[in-house]
Tab-separated table of C-alpha atoms and ligand atoms in Angstrom:
chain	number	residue	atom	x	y	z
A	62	UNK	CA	57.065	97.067	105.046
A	63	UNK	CA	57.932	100.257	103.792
A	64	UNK	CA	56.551	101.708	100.127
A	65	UNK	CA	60.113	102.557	98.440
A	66	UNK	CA	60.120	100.882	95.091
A	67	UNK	CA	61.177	97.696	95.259
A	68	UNK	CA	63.270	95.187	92.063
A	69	UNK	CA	62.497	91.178	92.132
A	70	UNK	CA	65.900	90.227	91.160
A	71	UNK	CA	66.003	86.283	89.660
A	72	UNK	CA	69.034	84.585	88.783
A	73	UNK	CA	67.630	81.997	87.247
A	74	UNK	CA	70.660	77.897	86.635
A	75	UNK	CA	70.161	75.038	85.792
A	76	UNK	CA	69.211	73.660	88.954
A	77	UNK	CA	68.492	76.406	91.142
A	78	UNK	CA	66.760	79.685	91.482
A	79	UNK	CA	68.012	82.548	93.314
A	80	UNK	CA	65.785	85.892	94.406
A	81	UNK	CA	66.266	88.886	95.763
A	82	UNK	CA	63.845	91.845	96.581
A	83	UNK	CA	65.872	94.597	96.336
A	84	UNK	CA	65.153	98.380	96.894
A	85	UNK	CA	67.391	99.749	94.051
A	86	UNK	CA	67.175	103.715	95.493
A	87	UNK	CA	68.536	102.722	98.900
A	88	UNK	CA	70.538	99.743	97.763
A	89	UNK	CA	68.368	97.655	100.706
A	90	UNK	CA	68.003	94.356	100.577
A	91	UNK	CA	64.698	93.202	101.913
A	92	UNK	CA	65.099	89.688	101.181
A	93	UNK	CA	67.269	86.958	99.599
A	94	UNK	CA	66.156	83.700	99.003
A	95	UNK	CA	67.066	80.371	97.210
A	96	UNK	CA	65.597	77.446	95.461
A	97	UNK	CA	68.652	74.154	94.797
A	98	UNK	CA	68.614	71.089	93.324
A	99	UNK	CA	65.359	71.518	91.461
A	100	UNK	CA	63.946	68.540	89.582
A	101	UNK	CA	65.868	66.170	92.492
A	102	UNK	CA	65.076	64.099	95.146
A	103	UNK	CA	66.520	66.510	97.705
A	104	UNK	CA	65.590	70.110	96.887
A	105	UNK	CA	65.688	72.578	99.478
A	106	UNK	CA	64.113	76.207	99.529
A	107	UNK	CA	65.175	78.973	101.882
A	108	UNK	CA	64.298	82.639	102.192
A	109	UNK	CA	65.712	85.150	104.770
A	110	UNK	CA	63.131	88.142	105.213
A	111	UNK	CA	64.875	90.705	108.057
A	112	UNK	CA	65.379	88.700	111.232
A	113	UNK	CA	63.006	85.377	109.463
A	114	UNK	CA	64.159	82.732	108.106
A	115	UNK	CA	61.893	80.070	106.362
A	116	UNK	CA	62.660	77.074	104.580
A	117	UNK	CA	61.429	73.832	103.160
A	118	UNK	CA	62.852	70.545	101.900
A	119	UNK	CA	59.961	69.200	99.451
A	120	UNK	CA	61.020	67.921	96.250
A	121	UNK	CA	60.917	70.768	93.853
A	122	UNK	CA	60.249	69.513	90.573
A	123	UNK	CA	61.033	72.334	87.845
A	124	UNK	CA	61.139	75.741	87.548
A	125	UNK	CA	57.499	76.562	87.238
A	126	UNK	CA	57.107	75.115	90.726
A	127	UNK	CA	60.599	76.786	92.017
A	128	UNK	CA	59.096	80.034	91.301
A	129	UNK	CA	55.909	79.117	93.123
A	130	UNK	CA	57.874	77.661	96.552
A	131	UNK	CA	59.480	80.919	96.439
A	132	UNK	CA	55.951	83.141	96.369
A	133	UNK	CA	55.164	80.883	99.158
A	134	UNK	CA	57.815	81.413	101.192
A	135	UNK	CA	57.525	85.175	100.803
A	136	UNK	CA	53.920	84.575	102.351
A	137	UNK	CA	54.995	82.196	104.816
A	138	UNK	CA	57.922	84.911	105.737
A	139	UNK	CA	55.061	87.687	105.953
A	140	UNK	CA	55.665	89.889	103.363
A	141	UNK	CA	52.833	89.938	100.308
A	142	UNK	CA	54.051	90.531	97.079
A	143	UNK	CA	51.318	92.582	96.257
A	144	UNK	CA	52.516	95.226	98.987
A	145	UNK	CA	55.734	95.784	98.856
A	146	UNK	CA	56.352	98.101	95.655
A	147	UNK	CA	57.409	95.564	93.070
A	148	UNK	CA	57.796	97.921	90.233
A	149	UNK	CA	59.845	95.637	88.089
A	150	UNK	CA	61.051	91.800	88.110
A	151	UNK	CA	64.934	92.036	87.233
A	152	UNK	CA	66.508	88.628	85.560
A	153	UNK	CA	70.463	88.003	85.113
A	154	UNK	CA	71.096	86.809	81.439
A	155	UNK	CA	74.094	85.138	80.520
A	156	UNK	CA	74.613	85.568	76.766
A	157	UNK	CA	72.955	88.251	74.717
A	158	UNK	CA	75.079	86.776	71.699
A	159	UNK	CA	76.226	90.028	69.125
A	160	UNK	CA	73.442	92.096	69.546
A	161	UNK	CA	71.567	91.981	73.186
A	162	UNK	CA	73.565	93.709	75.759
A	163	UNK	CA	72.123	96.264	77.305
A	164	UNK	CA	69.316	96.289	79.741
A	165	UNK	CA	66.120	95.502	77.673
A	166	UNK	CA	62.387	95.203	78.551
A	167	UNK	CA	61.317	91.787	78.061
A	168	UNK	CA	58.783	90.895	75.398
A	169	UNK	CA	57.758	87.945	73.290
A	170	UNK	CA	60.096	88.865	70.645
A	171	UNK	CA	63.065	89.349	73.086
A	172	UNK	CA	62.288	85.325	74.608
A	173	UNK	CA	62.204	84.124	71.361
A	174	UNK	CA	65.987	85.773	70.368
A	175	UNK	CA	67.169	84.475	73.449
A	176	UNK	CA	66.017	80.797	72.828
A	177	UNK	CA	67.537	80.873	69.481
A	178	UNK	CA	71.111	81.927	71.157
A	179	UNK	CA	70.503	79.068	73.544
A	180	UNK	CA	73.508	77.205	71.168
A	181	UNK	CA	75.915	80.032	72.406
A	182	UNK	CA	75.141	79.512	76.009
A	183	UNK	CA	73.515	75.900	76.125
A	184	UNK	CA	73.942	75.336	80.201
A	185	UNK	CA	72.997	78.972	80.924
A	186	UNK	CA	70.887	80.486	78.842
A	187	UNK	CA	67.580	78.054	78.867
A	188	UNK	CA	67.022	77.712	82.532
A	189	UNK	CA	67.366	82.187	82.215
A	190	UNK	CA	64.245	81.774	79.639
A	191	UNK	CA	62.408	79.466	81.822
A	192	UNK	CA	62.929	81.369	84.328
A	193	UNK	CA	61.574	84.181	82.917
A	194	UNK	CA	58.564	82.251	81.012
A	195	UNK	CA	57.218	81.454	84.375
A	196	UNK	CA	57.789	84.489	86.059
A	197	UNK	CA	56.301	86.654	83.583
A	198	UNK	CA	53.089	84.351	83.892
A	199	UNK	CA	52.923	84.242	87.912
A	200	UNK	CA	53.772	88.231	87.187
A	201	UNK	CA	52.207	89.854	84.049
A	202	UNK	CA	51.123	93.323	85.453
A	203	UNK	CA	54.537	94.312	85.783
A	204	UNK	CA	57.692	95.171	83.594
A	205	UNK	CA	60.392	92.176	83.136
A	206	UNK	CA	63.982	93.407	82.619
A	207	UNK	CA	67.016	91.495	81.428
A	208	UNK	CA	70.520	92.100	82.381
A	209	UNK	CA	73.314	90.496	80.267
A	210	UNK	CA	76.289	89.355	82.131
A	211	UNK	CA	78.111	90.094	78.611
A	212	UNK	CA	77.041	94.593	78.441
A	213	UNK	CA	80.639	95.721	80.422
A	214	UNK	CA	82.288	93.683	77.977
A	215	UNK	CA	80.359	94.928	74.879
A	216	UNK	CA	83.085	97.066	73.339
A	217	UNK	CA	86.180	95.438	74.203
A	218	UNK	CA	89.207	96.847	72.369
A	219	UNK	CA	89.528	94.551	69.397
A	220	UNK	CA	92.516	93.199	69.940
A	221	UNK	CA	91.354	91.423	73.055
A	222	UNK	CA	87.773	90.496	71.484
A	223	UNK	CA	89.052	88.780	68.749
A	224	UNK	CA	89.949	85.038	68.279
A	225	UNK	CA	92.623	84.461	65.563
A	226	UNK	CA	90.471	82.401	63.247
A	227	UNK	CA	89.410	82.280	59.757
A	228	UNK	CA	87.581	85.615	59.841
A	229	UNK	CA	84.734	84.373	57.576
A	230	UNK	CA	83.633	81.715	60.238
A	231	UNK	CA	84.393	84.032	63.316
A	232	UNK	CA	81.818	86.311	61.397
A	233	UNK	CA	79.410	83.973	60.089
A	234	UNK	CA	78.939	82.512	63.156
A	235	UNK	CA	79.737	85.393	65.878
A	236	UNK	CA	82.810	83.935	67.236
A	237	UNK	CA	84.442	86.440	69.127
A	238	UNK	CA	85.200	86.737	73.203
A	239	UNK	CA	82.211	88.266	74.799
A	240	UNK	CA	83.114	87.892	78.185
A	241	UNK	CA	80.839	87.120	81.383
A	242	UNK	CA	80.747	88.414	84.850
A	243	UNK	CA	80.611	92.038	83.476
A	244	UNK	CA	77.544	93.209	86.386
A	245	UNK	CA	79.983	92.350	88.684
A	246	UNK	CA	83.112	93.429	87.215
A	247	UNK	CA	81.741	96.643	86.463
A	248	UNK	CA	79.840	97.020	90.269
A	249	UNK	CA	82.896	96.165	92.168
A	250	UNK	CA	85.388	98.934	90.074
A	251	UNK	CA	82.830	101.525	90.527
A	252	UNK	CA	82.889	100.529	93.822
A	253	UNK	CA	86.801	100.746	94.101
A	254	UNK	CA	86.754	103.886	92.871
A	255	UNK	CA	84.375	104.743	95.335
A	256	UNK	CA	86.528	103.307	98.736
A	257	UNK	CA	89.714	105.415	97.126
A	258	UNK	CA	87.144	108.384	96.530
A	259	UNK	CA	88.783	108.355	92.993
A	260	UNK	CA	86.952	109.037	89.857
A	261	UNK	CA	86.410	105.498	88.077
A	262	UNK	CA	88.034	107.704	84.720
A	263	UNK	CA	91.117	108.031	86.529
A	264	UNK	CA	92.115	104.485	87.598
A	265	UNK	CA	93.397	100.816	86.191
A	266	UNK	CA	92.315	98.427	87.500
A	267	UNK	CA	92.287	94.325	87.967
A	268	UNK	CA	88.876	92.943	88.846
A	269	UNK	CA	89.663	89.090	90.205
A	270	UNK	CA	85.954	87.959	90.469
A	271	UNK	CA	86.494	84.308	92.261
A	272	UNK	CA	83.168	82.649	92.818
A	273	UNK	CA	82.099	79.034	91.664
A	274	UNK	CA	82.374	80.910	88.709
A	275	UNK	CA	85.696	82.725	87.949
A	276	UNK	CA	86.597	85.590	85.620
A	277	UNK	CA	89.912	88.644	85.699
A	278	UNK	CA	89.196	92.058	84.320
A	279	UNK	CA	91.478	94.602	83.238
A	280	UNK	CA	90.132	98.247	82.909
A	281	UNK	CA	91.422	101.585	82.080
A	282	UNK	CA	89.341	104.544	83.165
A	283	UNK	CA	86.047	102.514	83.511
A	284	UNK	CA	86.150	100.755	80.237
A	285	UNK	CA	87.264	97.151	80.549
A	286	UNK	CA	90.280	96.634	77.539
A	287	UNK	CA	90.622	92.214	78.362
A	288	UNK	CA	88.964	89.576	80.464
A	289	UNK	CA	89.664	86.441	80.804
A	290	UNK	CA	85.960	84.252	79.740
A	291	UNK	CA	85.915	84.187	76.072
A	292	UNK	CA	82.687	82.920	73.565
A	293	UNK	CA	81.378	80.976	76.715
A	294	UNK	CA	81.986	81.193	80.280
A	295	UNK	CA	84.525	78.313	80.043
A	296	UNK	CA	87.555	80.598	79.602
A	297	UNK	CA	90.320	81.618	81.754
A	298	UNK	CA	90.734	81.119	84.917
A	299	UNK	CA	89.929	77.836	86.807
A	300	UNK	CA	86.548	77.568	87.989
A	301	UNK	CA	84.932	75.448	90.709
A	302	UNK	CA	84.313	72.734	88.338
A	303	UNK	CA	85.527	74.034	84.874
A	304	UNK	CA	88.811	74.054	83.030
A	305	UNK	CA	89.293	77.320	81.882
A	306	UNK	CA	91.892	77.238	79.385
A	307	UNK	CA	92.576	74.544	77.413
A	308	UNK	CA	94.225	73.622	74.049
A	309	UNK	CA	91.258	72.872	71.797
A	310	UNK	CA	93.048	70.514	70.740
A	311	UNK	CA	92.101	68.316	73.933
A	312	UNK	CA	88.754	68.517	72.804
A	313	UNK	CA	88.943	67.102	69.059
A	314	UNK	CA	91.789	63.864	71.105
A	315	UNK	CA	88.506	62.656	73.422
A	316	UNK	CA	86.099	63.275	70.532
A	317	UNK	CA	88.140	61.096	68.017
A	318	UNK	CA	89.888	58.329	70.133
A	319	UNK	CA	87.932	58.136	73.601
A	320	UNK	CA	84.428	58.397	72.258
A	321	UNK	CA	82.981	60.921	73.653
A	322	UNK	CA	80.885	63.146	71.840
A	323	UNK	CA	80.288	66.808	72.505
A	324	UNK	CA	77.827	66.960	74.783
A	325	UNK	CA	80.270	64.469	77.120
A	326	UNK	CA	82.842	66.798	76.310
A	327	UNK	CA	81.202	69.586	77.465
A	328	UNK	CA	79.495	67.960	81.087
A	329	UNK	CA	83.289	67.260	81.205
A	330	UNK	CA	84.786	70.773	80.902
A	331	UNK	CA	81.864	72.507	82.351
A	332	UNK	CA	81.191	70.157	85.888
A	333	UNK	CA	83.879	67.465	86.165
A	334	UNK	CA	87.110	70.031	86.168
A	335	UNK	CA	88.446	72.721	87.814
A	336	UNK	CA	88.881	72.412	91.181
A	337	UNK	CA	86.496	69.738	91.758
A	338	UNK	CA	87.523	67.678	88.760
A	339	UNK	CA	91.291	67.741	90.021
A	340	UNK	CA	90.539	67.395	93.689
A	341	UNK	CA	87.431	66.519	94.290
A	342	UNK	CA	85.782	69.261	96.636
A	343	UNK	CA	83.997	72.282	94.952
A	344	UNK	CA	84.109	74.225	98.186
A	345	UNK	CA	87.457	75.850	98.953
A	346	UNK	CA	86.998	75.726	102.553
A	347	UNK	CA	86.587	71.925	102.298
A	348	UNK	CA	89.894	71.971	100.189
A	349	UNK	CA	91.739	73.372	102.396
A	350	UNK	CA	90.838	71.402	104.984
A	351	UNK	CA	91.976	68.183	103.058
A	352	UNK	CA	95.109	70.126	101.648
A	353	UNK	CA	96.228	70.251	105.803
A	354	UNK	CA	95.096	66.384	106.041
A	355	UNK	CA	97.851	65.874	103.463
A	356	UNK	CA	95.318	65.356	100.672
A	357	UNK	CA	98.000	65.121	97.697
A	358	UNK	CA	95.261	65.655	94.789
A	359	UNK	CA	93.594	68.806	96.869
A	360	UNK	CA	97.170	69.970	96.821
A	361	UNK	CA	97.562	69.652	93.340
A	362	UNK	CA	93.969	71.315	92.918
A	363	UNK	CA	94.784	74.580	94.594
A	364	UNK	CA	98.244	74.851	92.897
A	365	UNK	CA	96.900	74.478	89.298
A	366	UNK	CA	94.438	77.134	90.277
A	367	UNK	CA	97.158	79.402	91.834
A	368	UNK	CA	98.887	78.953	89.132
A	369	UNK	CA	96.775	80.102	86.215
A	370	UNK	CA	95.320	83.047	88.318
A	371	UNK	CA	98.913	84.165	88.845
A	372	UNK	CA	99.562	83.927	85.412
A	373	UNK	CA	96.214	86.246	83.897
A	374	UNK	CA	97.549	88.690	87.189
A	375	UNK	CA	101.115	89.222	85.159
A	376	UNK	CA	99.239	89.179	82.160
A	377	UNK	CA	97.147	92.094	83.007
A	378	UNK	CA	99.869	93.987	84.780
A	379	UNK	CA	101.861	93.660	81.926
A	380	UNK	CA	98.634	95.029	79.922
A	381	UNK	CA	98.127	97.950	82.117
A	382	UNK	CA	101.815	99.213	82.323
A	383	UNK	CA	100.763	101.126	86.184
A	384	UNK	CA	97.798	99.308	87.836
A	385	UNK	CA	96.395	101.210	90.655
A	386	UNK	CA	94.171	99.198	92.288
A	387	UNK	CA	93.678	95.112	92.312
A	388	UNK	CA	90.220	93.853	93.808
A	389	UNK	CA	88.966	90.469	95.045
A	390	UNK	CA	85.499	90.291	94.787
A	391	UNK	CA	83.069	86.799	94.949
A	392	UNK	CA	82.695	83.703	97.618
A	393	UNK	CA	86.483	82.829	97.053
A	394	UNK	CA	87.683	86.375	96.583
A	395	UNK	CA	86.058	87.851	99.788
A	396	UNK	CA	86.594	84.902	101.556
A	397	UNK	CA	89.682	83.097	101.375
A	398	UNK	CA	92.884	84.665	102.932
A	399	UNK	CA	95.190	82.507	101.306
A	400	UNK	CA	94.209	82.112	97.568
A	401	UNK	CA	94.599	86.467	97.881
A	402	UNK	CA	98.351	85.597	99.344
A	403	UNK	CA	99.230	83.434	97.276
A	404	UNK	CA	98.195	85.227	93.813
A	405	UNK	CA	100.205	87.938	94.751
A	406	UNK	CA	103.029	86.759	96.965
A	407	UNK	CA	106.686	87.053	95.273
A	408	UNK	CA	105.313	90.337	93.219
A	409	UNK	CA	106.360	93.092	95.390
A	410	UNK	CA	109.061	93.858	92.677
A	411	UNK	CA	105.749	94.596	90.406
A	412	UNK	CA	104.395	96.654	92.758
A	413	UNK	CA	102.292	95.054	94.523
A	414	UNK	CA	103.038	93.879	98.248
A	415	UNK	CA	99.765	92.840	100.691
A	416	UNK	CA	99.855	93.312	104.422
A	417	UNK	CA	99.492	89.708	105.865
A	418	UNK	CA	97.395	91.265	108.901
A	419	UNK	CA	94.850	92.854	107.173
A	420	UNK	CA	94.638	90.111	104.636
A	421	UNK	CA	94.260	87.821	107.108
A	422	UNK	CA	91.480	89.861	108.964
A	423	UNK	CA	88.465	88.879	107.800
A	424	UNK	CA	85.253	91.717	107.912
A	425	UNK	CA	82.262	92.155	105.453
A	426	UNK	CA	82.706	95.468	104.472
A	427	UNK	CA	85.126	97.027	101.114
A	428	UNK	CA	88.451	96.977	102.681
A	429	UNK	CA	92.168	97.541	101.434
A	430	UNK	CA	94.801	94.485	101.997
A	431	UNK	CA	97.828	95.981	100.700
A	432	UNK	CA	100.928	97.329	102.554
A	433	UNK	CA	100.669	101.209	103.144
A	434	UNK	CA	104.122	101.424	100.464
A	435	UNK	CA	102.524	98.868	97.985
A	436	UNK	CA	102.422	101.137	95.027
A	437	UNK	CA	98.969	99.304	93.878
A	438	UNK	CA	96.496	99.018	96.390
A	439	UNK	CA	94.502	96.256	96.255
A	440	UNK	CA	90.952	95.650	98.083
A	441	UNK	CA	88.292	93.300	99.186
A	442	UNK	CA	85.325	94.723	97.963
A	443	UNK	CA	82.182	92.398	97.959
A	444	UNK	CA	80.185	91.960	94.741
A	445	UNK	CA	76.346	92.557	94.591
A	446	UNK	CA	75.519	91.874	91.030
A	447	UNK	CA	71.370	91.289	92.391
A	448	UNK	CA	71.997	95.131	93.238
A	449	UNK	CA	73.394	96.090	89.983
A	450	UNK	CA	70.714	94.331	88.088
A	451	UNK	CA	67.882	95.915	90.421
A	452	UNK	CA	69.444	99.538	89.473
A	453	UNK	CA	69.963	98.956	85.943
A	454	UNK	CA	65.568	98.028	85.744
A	455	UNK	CA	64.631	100.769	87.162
A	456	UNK	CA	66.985	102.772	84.860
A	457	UNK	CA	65.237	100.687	81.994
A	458	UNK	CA	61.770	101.094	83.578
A	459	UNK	CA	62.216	105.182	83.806
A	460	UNK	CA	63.196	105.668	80.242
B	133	ADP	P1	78.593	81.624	92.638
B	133	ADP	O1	77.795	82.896	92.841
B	133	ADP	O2	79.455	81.617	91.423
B	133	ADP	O3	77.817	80.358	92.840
B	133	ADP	P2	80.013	82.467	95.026
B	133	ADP	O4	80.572	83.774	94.630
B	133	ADP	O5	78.896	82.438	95.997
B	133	ADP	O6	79.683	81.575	93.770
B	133	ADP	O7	81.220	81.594	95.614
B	133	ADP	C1	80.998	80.315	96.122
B	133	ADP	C2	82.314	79.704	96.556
B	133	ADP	O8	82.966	80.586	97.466
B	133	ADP	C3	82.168	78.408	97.324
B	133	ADP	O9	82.104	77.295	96.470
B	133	ADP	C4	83.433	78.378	98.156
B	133	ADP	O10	84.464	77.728	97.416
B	133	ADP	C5	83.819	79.825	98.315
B	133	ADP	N1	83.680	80.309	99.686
B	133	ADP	C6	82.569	80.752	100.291
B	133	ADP	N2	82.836	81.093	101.568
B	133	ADP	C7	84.149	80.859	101.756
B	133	ADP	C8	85.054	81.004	102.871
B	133	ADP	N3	84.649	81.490	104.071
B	133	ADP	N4	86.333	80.658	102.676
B	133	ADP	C9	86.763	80.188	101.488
B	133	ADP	N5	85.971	80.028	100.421
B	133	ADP	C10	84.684	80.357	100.550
């Protein structure tokens, strides 16, 4: 395996682990692994290394032990740790809360801020620490980086930052819309750019990241001015299995008359909504299946997500004035043909008119959709956030 310095890129949820080694000069990938369902009954571990592919099924009982399957299957896989240039271990952080944003060396001091804005982030930001806890034990010789999904969004235009509350609270306790996403929202405009062989300074854009997770961006000239996730990542758009918007007011109703308390509340929002809490299925493939089996609540599912995307699209276009360039980026934004034709169908009045052959055509690689006379182009282009993260340690590590 060759000697180029190589990134250990961990994306450490709740119930999983994924890991990358990454070789940020070349943008290679040497492997891409994953650890699910920790802590259950039926964890499974798999790691692709070139043409190998290893996995396991053993229960996998926490994160400590999540991080060791996946040194083993590196071993198992052939490729030793020890020789393959690790010169940094790269981990995604959700929230950096005010003051974390940009890519920092991790240190004691740094853990310790990030536990105490576990509050701000309570489903993502503790499984990040533990994941970092154990991998700077099984890994102390070298650097640890974090990456905060919140840096792109950093200096959003006040205006779109701010919530209109009683300023002393919003102040007193950091209330304000941070926004998430931002490694890929920023990675996938530079990489628009790129594909029209446009400076990044020269274009609006809409960013429509559509994973499990789902976020909009717009951005003027590089510099994002709105985005749709807010204090948490529960904002916007409708997610895989959260609400995005709702009136607040939702929240104090089941609170005071259905007795739930907050924590209820916020399993609700967070894993029993969206797309799975309206139609069951997380996975839009699945959901479209049922929609054709005349599935009347899968139906409903995909039309309330439609809806709402359609609805931050106008927004943004509205905020942008001229929008040059629209990309779909994620699992669901790469991948499915007809959530991209139906967010944009009707809007050829706005400017923007897709060409139902190429959308249809499906290919890995950054591609444009739109009709040659669509006035905005708008693009597939893939996300690789591990990437982004890998680049942005060794920037970190060559300061
Ligand atoms: P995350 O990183 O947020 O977990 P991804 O960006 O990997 O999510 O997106 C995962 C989702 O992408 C899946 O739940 C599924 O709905 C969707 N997806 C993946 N492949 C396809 C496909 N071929 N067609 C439609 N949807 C897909």
């Amino acid at each position: 395996m060759s000697a180029e310095r190589t990134v250990l890129v961990l994306n450490s949820g709740s119930s999983s682990v994924k890991f990358q080694l990454i070789q940020p000069d070349s943008g290679a990938s040497l492997a891409d692994g994953v650890v699910e369902r920790i802590g259950e009954e039926s964890s499974s571990a798999s790691l692709t290394l070139g043409e190998r592919e290893v996995s396991r099924d053993d229960k996998v009982a926490d994160h400590e032990a999540a991080l060791r399957t996946a040194f083993e299957l590196f071993e198992e896989a052939g490729a030793q740790l020890g020789s393959v240039g690790l010169v940094a271990v790269g981990h995604r952080v959700v929230h950096g809360g005010p003051d974390l944003y940009r890519p920092t060396l991790i240190d004691d001091a740094l853990v310790a801020e990030l536990e105490e804005l576990a509050p701000m982030a309570p489903l993502h930001n503790p499984p990040a620490v533990l994941g970092i806890n154990v991998a700077r034990k099984a890994l102390p010789d070298l650097p640890h980086v974090a990456v905060f999904d919140t840096a792109f969004f950093h200096d959003l235009p006040p205006a779109a930052a701010t919530y209109a509350i009683d300023r002393d609270i919003a102040e007193q306790w950091h209330i304000r819309r941070y926004g998430f996403h931002g490694t890929s929202h920023q990675y996938v405009s530079e990489q628009a750019a790129a594909f029209l062989g446009a400076a990044p300074e020269s274009l609006n854009q809409i960013v429509l990241h559509l994973g499990n997770g789902a976020s909009a961006s717009a951005i003027v000239g590089g510099r994002p001015v709105d985005t749709s996730m807010g204090l948490t990542p529960m904002e916007g758009l409708v997610m895989g299995t959260r609400s995005g918007d709702i009136d607040p007011g939702v929240v104090m109703y089941l609170w005071r008359t259905a007795g739930m308390s907050v924590e209820d509340i916020e399993t609700m929002l967070n894993k029993r909504a969206g797309v799975r809490g309206l139609g069951g299925e997380v996975d839009f493939r699945v959901l479209h299946e049922r929609i054709e089996s005349g599935d009347e609540q899968a139906q409903l599912a995909y039309d309330v997500y439609i809806h709402r995307l359609r609805k931050y699209i106008g927004a943004y276009l509205a905020l942008l004035g001229t929008t040059d360039v629209i990309s779909f980026t994620a699992g669901v934004g790469e991948n499915d043909a007809a959530v991209r034709r139906d967010a944009l169908s009707g809007l050829a009045p706005l400017g923007v008119e897709l060409d139902e052959h190429l959308n249809a055509s499906p290919a890995k690689a950054a591609r444009r959709i739109s009709a040659d006379r669509s006035p905005t182009t708008v693009l597939v282009v893939p996300t690789n956030e591990e990437l982004a993260i890998a680049r942005a340690c060794v920037q970190v590590v060559d300061e």
